[in-house]
Amino acid sequence: MDIVLILIIVLNILISFKGFNDTSFFRKYEFHIGSILGGEQIRMVSSAFLHADLGHLFFNMFTLYIFAPVLLNHFDGLSFLMIYFGSLIFGSLLTLLFHKNDYNYRAIGASGAVTGILYAAILLQPTMNLYLFFIPIPIPAYMFGIGYLLYSIYGMKAKKDNIGHTAHFGGAIGGFLITILKEPQMLVDNTFMVFLLAVPIVLLFIMAKSGKL
């Protein structure tokens, strides 16, 4: 396992466990719209290293562990960190944009950053097959990526659960854009797949612009 990936996982574990056992620490560094608008921008990054419980932490770190090697086999460690933290920040910024009038909105978790890594991996290897626990057949990665973001749009619109769909979507946008900036040749070599993966992103902004979110 690459040292960069190990460091990120260890950092997530250490900060999450600190949050599990220290409520004041957790409240001080979680994503909270009112506090961020009041000047505590550190929360936009720190919140991505806090998790609600062991299950939440495990799911995010397991997903990162599965998909990070795709990027680490293609890029160096610095580029990987750029995509990870870039996706994290994109997720926080999109969440701030969509929830800026809800001063009590709170969120935690590495999901935005991890979704960025997931979407970047799919962009690099769109035809790889994914095996999901609840579906007995392999699913092409590009189909999963598009379906995941369409579901995120539905979740953002429905507002029926506590999942941070907006952060997931923002993270995916970050992973998508930064990967293309790092590998612009894929716009020529794999134009159709890049276009397909961009469809949910374009749809989100069309819906937002038309007031349907």
mmCIF file with all atom_site columns, C-alpha atoms in Angstrom:
data_model
loop_
_atom_site.group_PDB
_atom_site.id
_atom_site.type_symbol
_atom_site.label_atom_id
_atom_site.label_alt_id
_atom_site.label_comp_id
_atom_site.label_asym_id
_atom_site.label_entity_id
_atom_site.label_seq_id
_atom_site.pdbx_PDB_ins_code
_atom_site.Cartn_x
_atom_site.Cartn_y
_atom_site.Cartn_z
_atom_site.occupancy
_atom_site.B_iso_or_equiv
_atom_site.pdbx_formal_charge
_atom_site.auth_seq_id
_atom_site.auth_comp_id
_atom_site.auth_asym_id
_atom_site.auth_atom_id
_atom_site.pdbx_PDB_model_num
ATOM 1   C CA . MET A 1 1   ? 0.000   0.000   0.000   1.00 0.00 ? 1   MET A CA 1
ATOM 2   C CA . ASP A 1 2   ? 1.342   3.453   -0.911  1.00 0.00 ? 2   ASP A CA 1
ATOM 3   C CA . ILE A 1 3   ? 2.580   5.576   2.009   1.00 0.00 ? 3   ILE A CA 1
ATOM 4   C CA . VAL A 1 4   ? 0.351   8.503   0.929   1.00 0.00 ? 4   VAL A CA 1
ATOM 5   C CA . LEU A 1 5   ? -2.762  6.322   1.143   1.00 0.00 ? 5   LEU A CA 1
ATOM 6   C CA . ILE A 1 6   ? -1.663  4.936   4.524   1.00 0.00 ? 6   ILE A CA 1
ATOM 7   C CA . LEU A 1 7   ? -1.185  8.457   5.905   1.00 0.00 ? 7   LEU A CA 1
ATOM 8   C CA . ILE A 1 8   ? -4.638  9.598   4.794   1.00 0.00 ? 8   ILE A CA 1
ATOM 9   C CA . ILE A 1 9   ? -6.330  6.535   6.279   1.00 0.00 ? 9   ILE A CA 1
ATOM 10  C CA . VAL A 1 10  ? -4.395  6.853   9.555   1.00 0.00 ? 10  VAL A CA 1
ATOM 11  C CA . LEU A 1 11  ? -5.227  10.565  9.779   1.00 0.00 ? 11  LEU A CA 1
ATOM 12  C CA . ASN A 1 12  ? -8.924  9.821   9.250   1.00 0.00 ? 12  ASN A CA 1
ATOM 13  C CA . ILE A 1 13  ? -8.853  7.116   11.930  1.00 0.00 ? 13  ILE A CA 1
ATOM 14  C CA . LEU A 1 14  ? -6.999  9.205   14.527  1.00 0.00 ? 14  LEU A CA 1
ATOM 15  C CA . ILE A 1 15  ? -9.146  12.333  14.101  1.00 0.00 ? 15  ILE A CA 1
ATOM 16  C CA . SER A 1 16  ? -12.376 10.326  13.940  1.00 0.00 ? 16  SER A CA 1
ATOM 17  C CA . PHE A 1 17  ? -11.567 8.469   17.163  1.00 0.00 ? 17  PHE A CA 1
ATOM 18  C CA . LYS A 1 18  ? -10.712 11.767  18.838  1.00 0.00 ? 18  LYS A CA 1
ATOM 19  C CA . GLY A 1 19  ? -14.157 12.995  17.760  1.00 0.00 ? 19  GLY A CA 1
ATOM 20  C CA . PHE A 1 20  ? -15.862 9.818   19.012  1.00 0.00 ? 20  PHE A CA 1
ATOM 21  C CA . ASN A 1 21  ? -14.491 10.456  22.496  1.00 0.00 ? 21  ASN A CA 1
ATOM 22  C CA . ASP A 1 22  ? -14.523 14.265  22.664  1.00 0.00 ? 22  ASP A CA 1
ATOM 23  C CA . THR A 1 23  ? -17.818 15.982  21.887  1.00 0.00 ? 23  THR A CA 1
ATOM 24  C CA . SER A 1 24  ? -16.376 19.501  22.158  1.00 0.00 ? 24  SER A CA 1
ATOM 25  C CA . PHE A 1 25  ? -13.655 18.600  19.640  1.00 0.00 ? 25  PHE A CA 1
ATOM 26  C CA . PHE A 1 26  ? -16.280 17.097  17.332  1.00 0.00 ? 26  PHE A CA 1
ATOM 27  C CA . ARG A 1 27  ? -18.501 20.197  17.513  1.00 0.00 ? 27  ARG A CA 1
ATOM 28  C CA . LYS A 1 28  ? -15.546 22.533  17.032  1.00 0.00 ? 28  LYS A CA 1
ATOM 29  C CA . TYR A 1 29  ? -14.427 20.955  13.745  1.00 0.00 ? 29  TYR A CA 1
ATOM 30  C CA . GLU A 1 30  ? -17.617 19.609  12.118  1.00 0.00 ? 30  GLU A CA 1
ATOM 31  C CA . PHE A 1 31  ? -19.066 21.253  9.006   1.00 0.00 ? 31  PHE A CA 1
ATOM 32  C CA . HIS A 1 32  ? -21.532 23.854  10.281  1.00 0.00 ? 32  HIS A CA 1
ATOM 33  C CA . ILE A 1 33  ? -22.883 26.521  7.938   1.00 0.00 ? 33  ILE A CA 1
ATOM 34  C CA . GLY A 1 34  ? -23.395 29.211  10.590  1.00 0.00 ? 34  GLY A CA 1
ATOM 35  C CA . SER A 1 35  ? -19.865 28.817  11.958  1.00 0.00 ? 35  SER A CA 1
ATOM 36  C CA . ILE A 1 36  ? -18.272 28.730  8.488   1.00 0.00 ? 36  ILE A CA 1
ATOM 37  C CA . LEU A 1 37  ? -20.092 31.899  7.420   1.00 0.00 ? 37  LEU A CA 1
ATOM 38  C CA . GLY A 1 38  ? -18.921 33.390  10.711  1.00 0.00 ? 38  GLY A CA 1
ATOM 39  C CA . GLY A 1 39  ? -15.291 32.917  9.679   1.00 0.00 ? 39  GLY A CA 1
ATOM 40  C CA . GLU A 1 40  ? -14.388 29.348  10.712  1.00 0.00 ? 40  GLU A CA 1
ATOM 41  C CA . GLN A 1 41  ? -13.415 28.115  7.239   1.00 0.00 ? 41  GLN A CA 1
ATOM 42  C CA . ILE A 1 42  ? -11.137 25.437  8.744   1.00 0.00 ? 42  ILE A CA 1
ATOM 43  C CA . ARG A 1 43  ? -14.313 23.381  9.240   1.00 0.00 ? 43  ARG A CA 1
ATOM 44  C CA . MET A 1 44  ? -14.600 22.959  5.465   1.00 0.00 ? 44  MET A CA 1
ATOM 45  C CA . VAL A 1 45  ? -11.508 20.730  5.628   1.00 0.00 ? 45  VAL A CA 1
ATOM 46  C CA . SER A 1 46  ? -11.483 19.423  9.210   1.00 0.00 ? 46  SER A CA 1
ATOM 47  C CA . SER A 1 47  ? -15.033 18.044  8.963   1.00 0.00 ? 47  SER A CA 1
ATOM 48  C CA . ALA A 1 48  ? -13.856 15.608  6.286   1.00 0.00 ? 48  ALA A CA 1
ATOM 49  C CA . PHE A 1 49  ? -11.718 13.793  8.875   1.00 0.00 ? 49  PHE A CA 1
ATOM 50  C CA . LEU A 1 50  ? -14.568 13.307  11.361  1.00 0.00 ? 50  LEU A CA 1
ATOM 51  C CA . HIS A 1 51  ? -17.086 10.454  11.144  1.00 0.00 ? 51  HIS A CA 1
ATOM 52  C CA . ALA A 1 52  ? -20.359 9.630   12.843  1.00 0.00 ? 52  ALA A CA 1
ATOM 53  C CA . ASP A 1 53  ? -19.405 6.111   13.965  1.00 0.00 ? 53  ASP A CA 1
ATOM 54  C CA . LEU A 1 54  ? -17.197 3.114   13.159  1.00 0.00 ? 54  LEU A CA 1
ATOM 55  C CA . GLY A 1 55  ? -19.454 1.982   10.326  1.00 0.00 ? 55  GLY A CA 1
ATOM 56  C CA . HIS A 1 56  ? -19.293 5.381   8.636   1.00 0.00 ? 56  HIS A CA 1
ATOM 57  C CA . LEU A 1 57  ? -15.512 5.489   9.027   1.00 0.00 ? 57  LEU A CA 1
ATOM 58  C CA . PHE A 1 58  ? -15.031 1.921   7.783   1.00 0.00 ? 58  PHE A CA 1
ATOM 59  C CA . PHE A 1 59  ? -17.201 2.383   4.679   1.00 0.00 ? 59  PHE A CA 1
ATOM 60  C CA . ASN A 1 60  ? -15.345 5.530   3.589   1.00 0.00 ? 60  ASN A CA 1
ATOM 61  C CA . MET A 1 61  ? -11.885 4.106   4.254   1.00 0.00 ? 61  MET A CA 1
ATOM 62  C CA . PHE A 1 62  ? -12.718 0.773   2.609   1.00 0.00 ? 62  PHE A CA 1
ATOM 63  C CA . THR A 1 63  ? -13.974 2.565   -0.526  1.00 0.00 ? 63  THR A CA 1
ATOM 64  C CA . LEU A 1 64  ? -10.823 4.697   -0.544  1.00 0.00 ? 64  LEU A CA 1
ATOM 65  C CA . TYR A 1 65  ? -8.651  1.584   -0.114  1.00 0.00 ? 65  TYR A CA 1
ATOM 66  C CA . ILE A 1 66  ? -10.349 -0.108  -3.081  1.00 0.00 ? 66  ILE A CA 1
ATOM 67  C CA . PHE A 1 67  ? -10.200 2.764   -5.583  1.00 0.00 ? 67  PHE A CA 1
ATOM 68  C CA . ALA A 1 68  ? -7.081  4.729   -4.575  1.00 0.00 ? 68  ALA A CA 1
ATOM 69  C CA . PRO A 1 69  ? -4.674  2.213   -6.194  1.00 0.00 ? 69  PRO A CA 1
ATOM 70  C CA . VAL A 1 70  ? -6.160  3.020   -9.629  1.00 0.00 ? 70  VAL A CA 1
ATOM 71  C CA . LEU A 1 71  ? -4.956  6.609   -9.215  1.00 0.00 ? 71  LEU A CA 1
ATOM 72  C CA . LEU A 1 72  ? -1.701  5.715   -7.479  1.00 0.00 ? 72  LEU A CA 1
ATOM 73  C CA . ASN A 1 73  ? -0.791  3.378   -10.350 1.00 0.00 ? 73  ASN A CA 1
ATOM 74  C CA . HIS A 1 74  ? -1.402  6.218   -12.796 1.00 0.00 ? 74  HIS A CA 1
ATOM 75  C CA . PHE A 1 75  ? -0.225  9.321   -10.910 1.00 0.00 ? 75  PHE A CA 1
ATOM 76  C CA . ASP A 1 76  ? 2.421   10.139  -8.326  1.00 0.00 ? 76  ASP A CA 1
ATOM 77  C CA . GLY A 1 77  ? 1.588   10.686  -4.658  1.00 0.00 ? 77  GLY A CA 1
ATOM 78  C CA . LEU A 1 78  ? 1.433   14.469  -4.977  1.00 0.00 ? 78  LEU A CA 1
ATOM 79  C CA . SER A 1 79  ? -1.140  14.250  -7.789  1.00 0.00 ? 79  SER A CA 1
ATOM 80  C CA . PHE A 1 80  ? -3.167  11.803  -5.729  1.00 0.00 ? 80  PHE A CA 1
ATOM 81  C CA . LEU A 1 81  ? -3.199  14.240  -2.807  1.00 0.00 ? 81  LEU A CA 1
ATOM 82  C CA . MET A 1 82  ? -4.195  17.041  -5.169  1.00 0.00 ? 82  MET A CA 1
ATOM 83  C CA . ILE A 1 83  ? -7.214  15.023  -6.337  1.00 0.00 ? 83  ILE A CA 1
ATOM 84  C CA . TYR A 1 84  ? -8.122  13.914  -2.797  1.00 0.00 ? 84  TYR A CA 1
ATOM 85  C CA . PHE A 1 85  ? -7.998  17.366  -1.197  1.00 0.00 ? 85  PHE A CA 1
ATOM 86  C CA . GLY A 1 86  ? -9.323  19.088  -4.311  1.00 0.00 ? 86  GLY A CA 1
ATOM 87  C CA . SER A 1 87  ? -12.363 16.803  -4.241  1.00 0.00 ? 87  SER A CA 1
ATOM 88  C CA . LEU A 1 88  ? -12.759 17.406  -0.518  1.00 0.00 ? 88  LEU A CA 1
ATOM 89  C CA . ILE A 1 89  ? -12.817 21.181  -1.056  1.00 0.00 ? 89  ILE A CA 1
ATOM 90  C CA . PHE A 1 90  ? -15.158 20.949  -4.058  1.00 0.00 ? 90  PHE A CA 1
ATOM 91  C CA . GLY A 1 91  ? -17.546 18.906  -1.905  1.00 0.00 ? 91  GLY A CA 1
ATOM 92  C CA . SER A 1 92  ? -17.458 21.473  0.891   1.00 0.00 ? 92  SER A CA 1
ATOM 93  C CA . LEU A 1 93  ? -17.871 24.409  -1.485  1.00 0.00 ? 93  LEU A CA 1
ATOM 94  C CA . LEU A 1 94  ? -20.867 22.865  -3.256  1.00 0.00 ? 94  LEU A CA 1
ATOM 95  C CA . THR A 1 95  ? -22.444 22.049  0.114   1.00 0.00 ? 95  THR A CA 1
ATOM 96  C CA . LEU A 1 96  ? -21.885 25.634  1.260   1.00 0.00 ? 96  LEU A CA 1
ATOM 97  C CA . LEU A 1 97  ? -23.397 26.929  -1.982  1.00 0.00 ? 97  LEU A CA 1
ATOM 98  C CA . PHE A 1 98  ? -26.522 24.783  -1.767  1.00 0.00 ? 98  PHE A CA 1
ATOM 99  C CA . HIS A 1 99  ? -27.094 25.163  1.992   1.00 0.00 ? 99  HIS A CA 1
ATOM 100 C CA . LYS A 1 100 ? -25.848 28.707  2.621   1.00 0.00 ? 100 LYS A CA 1
ATOM 101 C CA . ASN A 1 101 ? -29.254 29.827  3.915   1.00 0.00 ? 101 ASN A CA 1
ATOM 102 C CA . ASP A 1 102 ? -29.571 26.945  6.367   1.00 0.00 ? 102 ASP A CA 1
ATOM 103 C CA . TYR A 1 103 ? -27.371 28.177  9.205   1.00 0.00 ? 103 TYR A CA 1
ATOM 104 C CA . ASN A 1 104 ? -27.963 25.021  11.245  1.00 0.00 ? 104 ASN A CA 1
ATOM 105 C CA . TYR A 1 105 ? -26.836 22.593  8.521   1.00 0.00 ? 105 TYR A CA 1
ATOM 106 C CA . ARG A 1 106 ? -24.161 20.203  9.802   1.00 0.00 ? 106 ARG A CA 1
ATOM 107 C CA . ALA A 1 107 ? -22.143 17.480  8.090   1.00 0.00 ? 107 ALA A CA 1
ATOM 108 C CA . ILE A 1 108 ? -19.111 15.278  8.647   1.00 0.00 ? 108 ILE A CA 1
ATOM 109 C CA . GLY A 1 109 ? -17.197 12.578  6.811   1.00 0.00 ? 109 GLY A CA 1
ATOM 110 C CA . ALA A 1 110 ? -14.661 11.950  4.059   1.00 0.00 ? 110 ALA A CA 1
ATOM 111 C CA . SER A 1 111 ? -17.375 11.066  1.551   1.00 0.00 ? 111 SER A CA 1
ATOM 112 C CA . GLY A 1 112 ? -16.748 14.075  -0.720  1.00 0.00 ? 112 GLY A CA 1
ATOM 113 C CA . ALA A 1 113 ? -13.027 13.342  -1.015  1.00 0.00 ? 113 ALA A CA 1
ATOM 114 C CA . VAL A 1 114 ? -13.615 9.599   -1.391  1.00 0.00 ? 114 VAL A CA 1
ATOM 115 C CA . THR A 1 115 ? -16.277 10.120  -4.064  1.00 0.00 ? 115 THR A CA 1
ATOM 116 C CA . GLY A 1 116 ? -13.780 12.305  -5.939  1.00 0.00 ? 116 GLY A CA 1
ATOM 117 C CA . ILE A 1 117 ? -11.250 9.459   -5.857  1.00 0.00 ? 117 ILE A CA 1
ATOM 118 C CA . LEU A 1 118 ? -13.969 7.027   -6.976  1.00 0.00 ? 118 LEU A CA 1
ATOM 119 C CA . TYR A 1 119 ? -15.030 9.227   -9.913  1.00 0.00 ? 119 TYR A CA 1
ATOM 120 C CA . ALA A 1 120 ? -11.408 9.891   -10.911 1.00 0.00 ? 120 ALA A CA 1
ATOM 121 C CA . ALA A 1 121 ? -10.751 6.128   -10.909 1.00 0.00 ? 121 ALA A CA 1
ATOM 122 C CA . ILE A 1 122 ? -13.816 5.557   -13.096 1.00 0.00 ? 122 ILE A CA 1
ATOM 123 C CA . LEU A 1 123 ? -12.629 8.292   -15.477 1.00 0.00 ? 123 LEU A CA 1
ATOM 124 C CA . LEU A 1 124 ? -9.221  6.604   -15.752 1.00 0.00 ? 124 LEU A CA 1
ATOM 125 C CA . GLN A 1 125 ? -10.641 3.078   -16.122 1.00 0.00 ? 125 GLN A CA 1
ATOM 126 C CA . PRO A 1 126 ? -14.286 3.464   -17.217 1.00 0.00 ? 126 PRO A CA 1
ATOM 127 C CA . THR A 1 127 ? -14.636 -0.125  -18.451 1.00 0.00 ? 127 THR A CA 1
ATOM 128 C CA . MET A 1 128 ? -13.424 -1.840  -15.270 1.00 0.00 ? 128 MET A CA 1
ATOM 129 C CA . ASN A 1 129 ? -16.076 -3.973  -13.608 1.00 0.00 ? 129 ASN A CA 1
ATOM 130 C CA . LEU A 1 130 ? -17.415 -3.304  -10.113 1.00 0.00 ? 130 LEU A CA 1
ATOM 131 C CA . TYR A 1 131 ? -18.950 -6.000  -7.926  1.00 0.00 ? 131 TYR A CA 1
ATOM 132 C CA . LEU A 1 132 ? -21.549 -4.751  -5.460  1.00 0.00 ? 132 LEU A CA 1
ATOM 133 C CA . PHE A 1 133 ? -22.790 -6.770  -2.498  1.00 0.00 ? 133 PHE A CA 1
ATOM 134 C CA . PHE A 1 134 ? -26.445 -6.552  -3.462  1.00 0.00 ? 134 PHE A CA 1
ATOM 135 C CA . ILE A 1 135 ? -26.054 -7.138  -7.236  1.00 0.00 ? 135 ILE A CA 1
ATOM 136 C CA . PRO A 1 136 ? -24.769 -10.583 -8.330  1.00 0.00 ? 136 PRO A CA 1
ATOM 137 C CA . ILE A 1 137 ? -23.392 -9.436  -11.703 1.00 0.00 ? 137 ILE A CA 1
ATOM 138 C CA . PRO A 1 138 ? -20.460 -7.123  -12.557 1.00 0.00 ? 138 PRO A CA 1
ATOM 139 C CA . ILE A 1 139 ? -21.334 -3.509  -13.389 1.00 0.00 ? 139 ILE A CA 1
ATOM 140 C CA . PRO A 1 140 ? -19.190 -1.399  -15.739 1.00 0.00 ? 140 PRO A CA 1
ATOM 141 C CA . ALA A 1 141 ? -17.618 1.419   -13.738 1.00 0.00 ? 141 ALA A CA 1
ATOM 142 C CA . TYR A 1 142 ? -18.955 4.185   -15.971 1.00 0.00 ? 142 TYR A CA 1
ATOM 143 C CA . MET A 1 143 ? -22.542 2.957   -15.502 1.00 0.00 ? 143 MET A CA 1
ATOM 144 C CA . PHE A 1 144 ? -22.067 2.894   -11.732 1.00 0.00 ? 144 PHE A CA 1
ATOM 145 C CA . GLY A 1 145 ? -20.567 6.411   -11.729 1.00 0.00 ? 145 GLY A CA 1
ATOM 146 C CA . ILE A 1 146 ? -23.386 7.911   -13.780 1.00 0.00 ? 146 ILE A CA 1
ATOM 147 C CA . GLY A 1 147 ? -26.049 6.087   -11.753 1.00 0.00 ? 147 GLY A CA 1
ATOM 148 C CA . TYR A 1 148 ? -24.463 7.151   -8.471  1.00 0.00 ? 148 TYR A CA 1
ATOM 149 C CA . LEU A 1 149 ? -24.523 10.832  -9.396  1.00 0.00 ? 149 LEU A CA 1
ATOM 150 C CA . LEU A 1 150 ? -28.077 10.634  -10.723 1.00 0.00 ? 150 LEU A CA 1
ATOM 151 C CA . TYR A 1 151 ? -29.080 9.084   -7.383  1.00 0.00 ? 151 TYR A CA 1
ATOM 152 C CA . SER A 1 152 ? -27.241 11.928  -5.617  1.00 0.00 ? 152 SER A CA 1
ATOM 153 C CA . ILE A 1 153 ? -29.276 14.471  -7.594  1.00 0.00 ? 153 ILE A CA 1
ATOM 154 C CA . TYR A 1 154 ? -32.426 12.641  -6.525  1.00 0.00 ? 154 TYR A CA 1
ATOM 155 C CA . GLY A 1 155 ? -31.262 12.682  -2.889  1.00 0.00 ? 155 GLY A CA 1
ATOM 156 C CA . MET A 1 156 ? -30.471 16.408  -3.041  1.00 0.00 ? 156 MET A CA 1
ATOM 157 C CA . LYS A 1 157 ? -33.927 17.113  -4.450  1.00 0.00 ? 157 LYS A CA 1
ATOM 158 C CA . ALA A 1 158 ? -35.880 14.744  -2.180  1.00 0.00 ? 158 ALA A CA 1
ATOM 159 C CA . LYS A 1 159 ? -34.102 15.683  1.097   1.00 0.00 ? 159 LYS A CA 1
ATOM 160 C CA . LYS A 1 160 ? -35.456 12.518  2.730   1.00 0.00 ? 160 LYS A CA 1
ATOM 161 C CA . ASP A 1 161 ? -32.306 11.277  4.470   1.00 0.00 ? 161 ASP A CA 1
ATOM 162 C CA . ASN A 1 162 ? -29.231 12.476  6.356   1.00 0.00 ? 162 ASN A CA 1
ATOM 163 C CA . ILE A 1 163 ? -26.763 11.551  3.608   1.00 0.00 ? 163 ILE A CA 1
ATOM 164 C CA . GLY A 1 164 ? -24.558 14.398  2.368   1.00 0.00 ? 164 GLY A CA 1
ATOM 165 C CA . HIS A 1 165 ? -25.489 13.993  -1.295  1.00 0.00 ? 165 HIS A CA 1
ATOM 166 C CA . THR A 1 166 ? -24.275 17.502  -2.113  1.00 0.00 ? 166 THR A CA 1
ATOM 167 C CA . ALA A 1 167 ? -20.770 16.782  -0.795  1.00 0.00 ? 167 ALA A CA 1
ATOM 168 C CA . HIS A 1 168 ? -20.688 13.525  -2.767  1.00 0.00 ? 168 HIS A CA 1
ATOM 169 C CA . PHE A 1 169 ? -21.605 15.358  -5.944  1.00 0.00 ? 169 PHE A CA 1
ATOM 170 C CA . GLY A 1 170 ? -19.134 18.185  -5.309  1.00 0.00 ? 170 GLY A CA 1
ATOM 171 C CA . GLY A 1 171 ? -16.396 15.637  -4.661  1.00 0.00 ? 171 GLY A CA 1
ATOM 172 C CA . ALA A 1 172 ? -17.183 13.870  -7.933  1.00 0.00 ? 172 ALA A CA 1
ATOM 173 C CA . ILE A 1 173 ? -16.972 17.194  -9.789  1.00 0.00 ? 173 ILE A CA 1
ATOM 174 C CA . GLY A 1 174 ? -13.583 17.848  -8.188  1.00 0.00 ? 174 GLY A CA 1
ATOM 175 C CA . GLY A 1 175 ? -12.269 14.397  -9.061  1.00 0.00 ? 175 GLY A CA 1
ATOM 176 C CA . PHE A 1 176 ? -13.572 14.718  -12.615 1.00 0.00 ? 176 PHE A CA 1
ATOM 177 C CA . LEU A 1 177 ? -12.139 18.181  -13.329 1.00 0.00 ? 177 LEU A CA 1
ATOM 178 C CA . ILE A 1 178 ? -8.749  17.711  -11.662 1.00 0.00 ? 178 ILE A CA 1
ATOM 179 C CA . THR A 1 179 ? -8.185  14.355  -13.381 1.00 0.00 ? 179 THR A CA 1
ATOM 180 C CA . ILE A 1 180 ? -8.930  15.911  -16.780 1.00 0.00 ? 180 ILE A CA 1
ATOM 181 C CA . LEU A 1 181 ? -6.588  18.803  -15.994 1.00 0.00 ? 181 LEU A CA 1
ATOM 182 C CA . LYS A 1 182 ? -3.896  16.253  -15.143 1.00 0.00 ? 182 LYS A CA 1
ATOM 183 C CA . GLU A 1 183 ? -4.660  14.115  -18.206 1.00 0.00 ? 183 GLU A CA 1
ATOM 184 C CA . PRO A 1 184 ? -6.146  16.410  -20.895 1.00 0.00 ? 184 PRO A CA 1
ATOM 185 C CA . GLN A 1 185 ? -5.305  13.870  -23.598 1.00 0.00 ? 185 GLN A CA 1
ATOM 186 C CA . MET A 1 186 ? -8.298  11.786  -22.497 1.00 0.00 ? 186 MET A CA 1
ATOM 187 C CA . LEU A 1 187 ? -10.532 14.479  -24.017 1.00 0.00 ? 187 LEU A CA 1
ATOM 188 C CA . VAL A 1 188 ? -9.169  13.317  -27.366 1.00 0.00 ? 188 VAL A CA 1
ATOM 189 C CA . ASP A 1 189 ? -8.540  9.630   -26.691 1.00 0.00 ? 189 ASP A CA 1
ATOM 190 C CA . ASN A 1 190 ? -11.759 8.914   -24.795 1.00 0.00 ? 190 ASN A CA 1
ATOM 191 C CA . THR A 1 191 ? -14.089 11.757  -25.756 1.00 0.00 ? 191 THR A CA 1
ATOM 192 C CA . PHE A 1 192 ? -17.343 9.808   -25.600 1.00 0.00 ? 192 PHE A CA 1
ATOM 193 C CA . MET A 1 193 ? -16.704 8.396   -22.117 1.00 0.00 ? 193 MET A CA 1
ATOM 194 C CA . VAL A 1 194 ? -15.683 11.808  -20.767 1.00 0.00 ? 194 VAL A CA 1
ATOM 195 C CA . PHE A 1 195 ? -18.896 13.229  -22.213 1.00 0.00 ? 195 PHE A CA 1
ATOM 196 C CA . LEU A 1 196 ? -21.007 10.458  -20.648 1.00 0.00 ? 196 LEU A CA 1
ATOM 197 C CA . LEU A 1 197 ? -19.487 10.975  -17.214 1.00 0.00 ? 197 LEU A CA 1
ATOM 198 C CA . ALA A 1 198 ? -20.031 14.739  -17.527 1.00 0.00 ? 198 ALA A CA 1
ATOM 199 C CA . VAL A 1 199 ? -23.778 14.360  -18.210 1.00 0.00 ? 199 VAL A CA 1
ATOM 200 C CA . PRO A 1 200 ? -24.916 14.171  -14.537 1.00 0.00 ? 200 PRO A CA 1
ATOM 201 C CA . ILE A 1 201 ? -22.710 17.172  -13.661 1.00 0.00 ? 201 ILE A CA 1
ATOM 202 C CA . VAL A 1 202 ? -24.233 19.283  -16.424 1.00 0.00 ? 202 VAL A CA 1
ATOM 203 C CA . LEU A 1 203 ? -27.720 18.083  -15.428 1.00 0.00 ? 203 LEU A CA 1
ATOM 204 C CA . LEU A 1 204 ? -27.144 19.182  -11.826 1.00 0.00 ? 204 LEU A CA 1
ATOM 205 C CA . PHE A 1 205 ? -26.300 22.737  -12.828 1.00 0.00 ? 205 PHE A CA 1
ATOM 206 C CA . ILE A 1 206 ? -29.192 22.934  -15.298 1.00 0.00 ? 206 ILE A CA 1
ATOM 207 C CA . MET A 1 207 ? -31.581 21.862  -12.529 1.00 0.00 ? 207 MET A CA 1
ATOM 208 C CA . ALA A 1 208 ? -30.008 24.272  -10.050 1.00 0.00 ? 208 ALA A CA 1
ATOM 209 C CA . LYS A 1 209 ? -30.194 27.142  -12.529 1.00 0.00 ? 209 LYS A CA 1
ATOM 210 C CA . SER A 1 210 ? -33.861 26.410  -13.252 1.00 0.00 ? 210 SER A CA 1
ATOM 211 C CA . GLY A 1 211 ? -34.720 26.227  -9.539  1.00 0.00 ? 211 GLY A CA 1
ATOM 212 C CA . LYS A 1 212 ? -35.559 22.518  -9.549  1.00 0.00 ? 212 LYS A CA 1
ATOM 213 C CA . LEU A 1 213 ? -33.238 21.650  -6.658  1.00 0.00 ? 213 LEU A CA 1
#
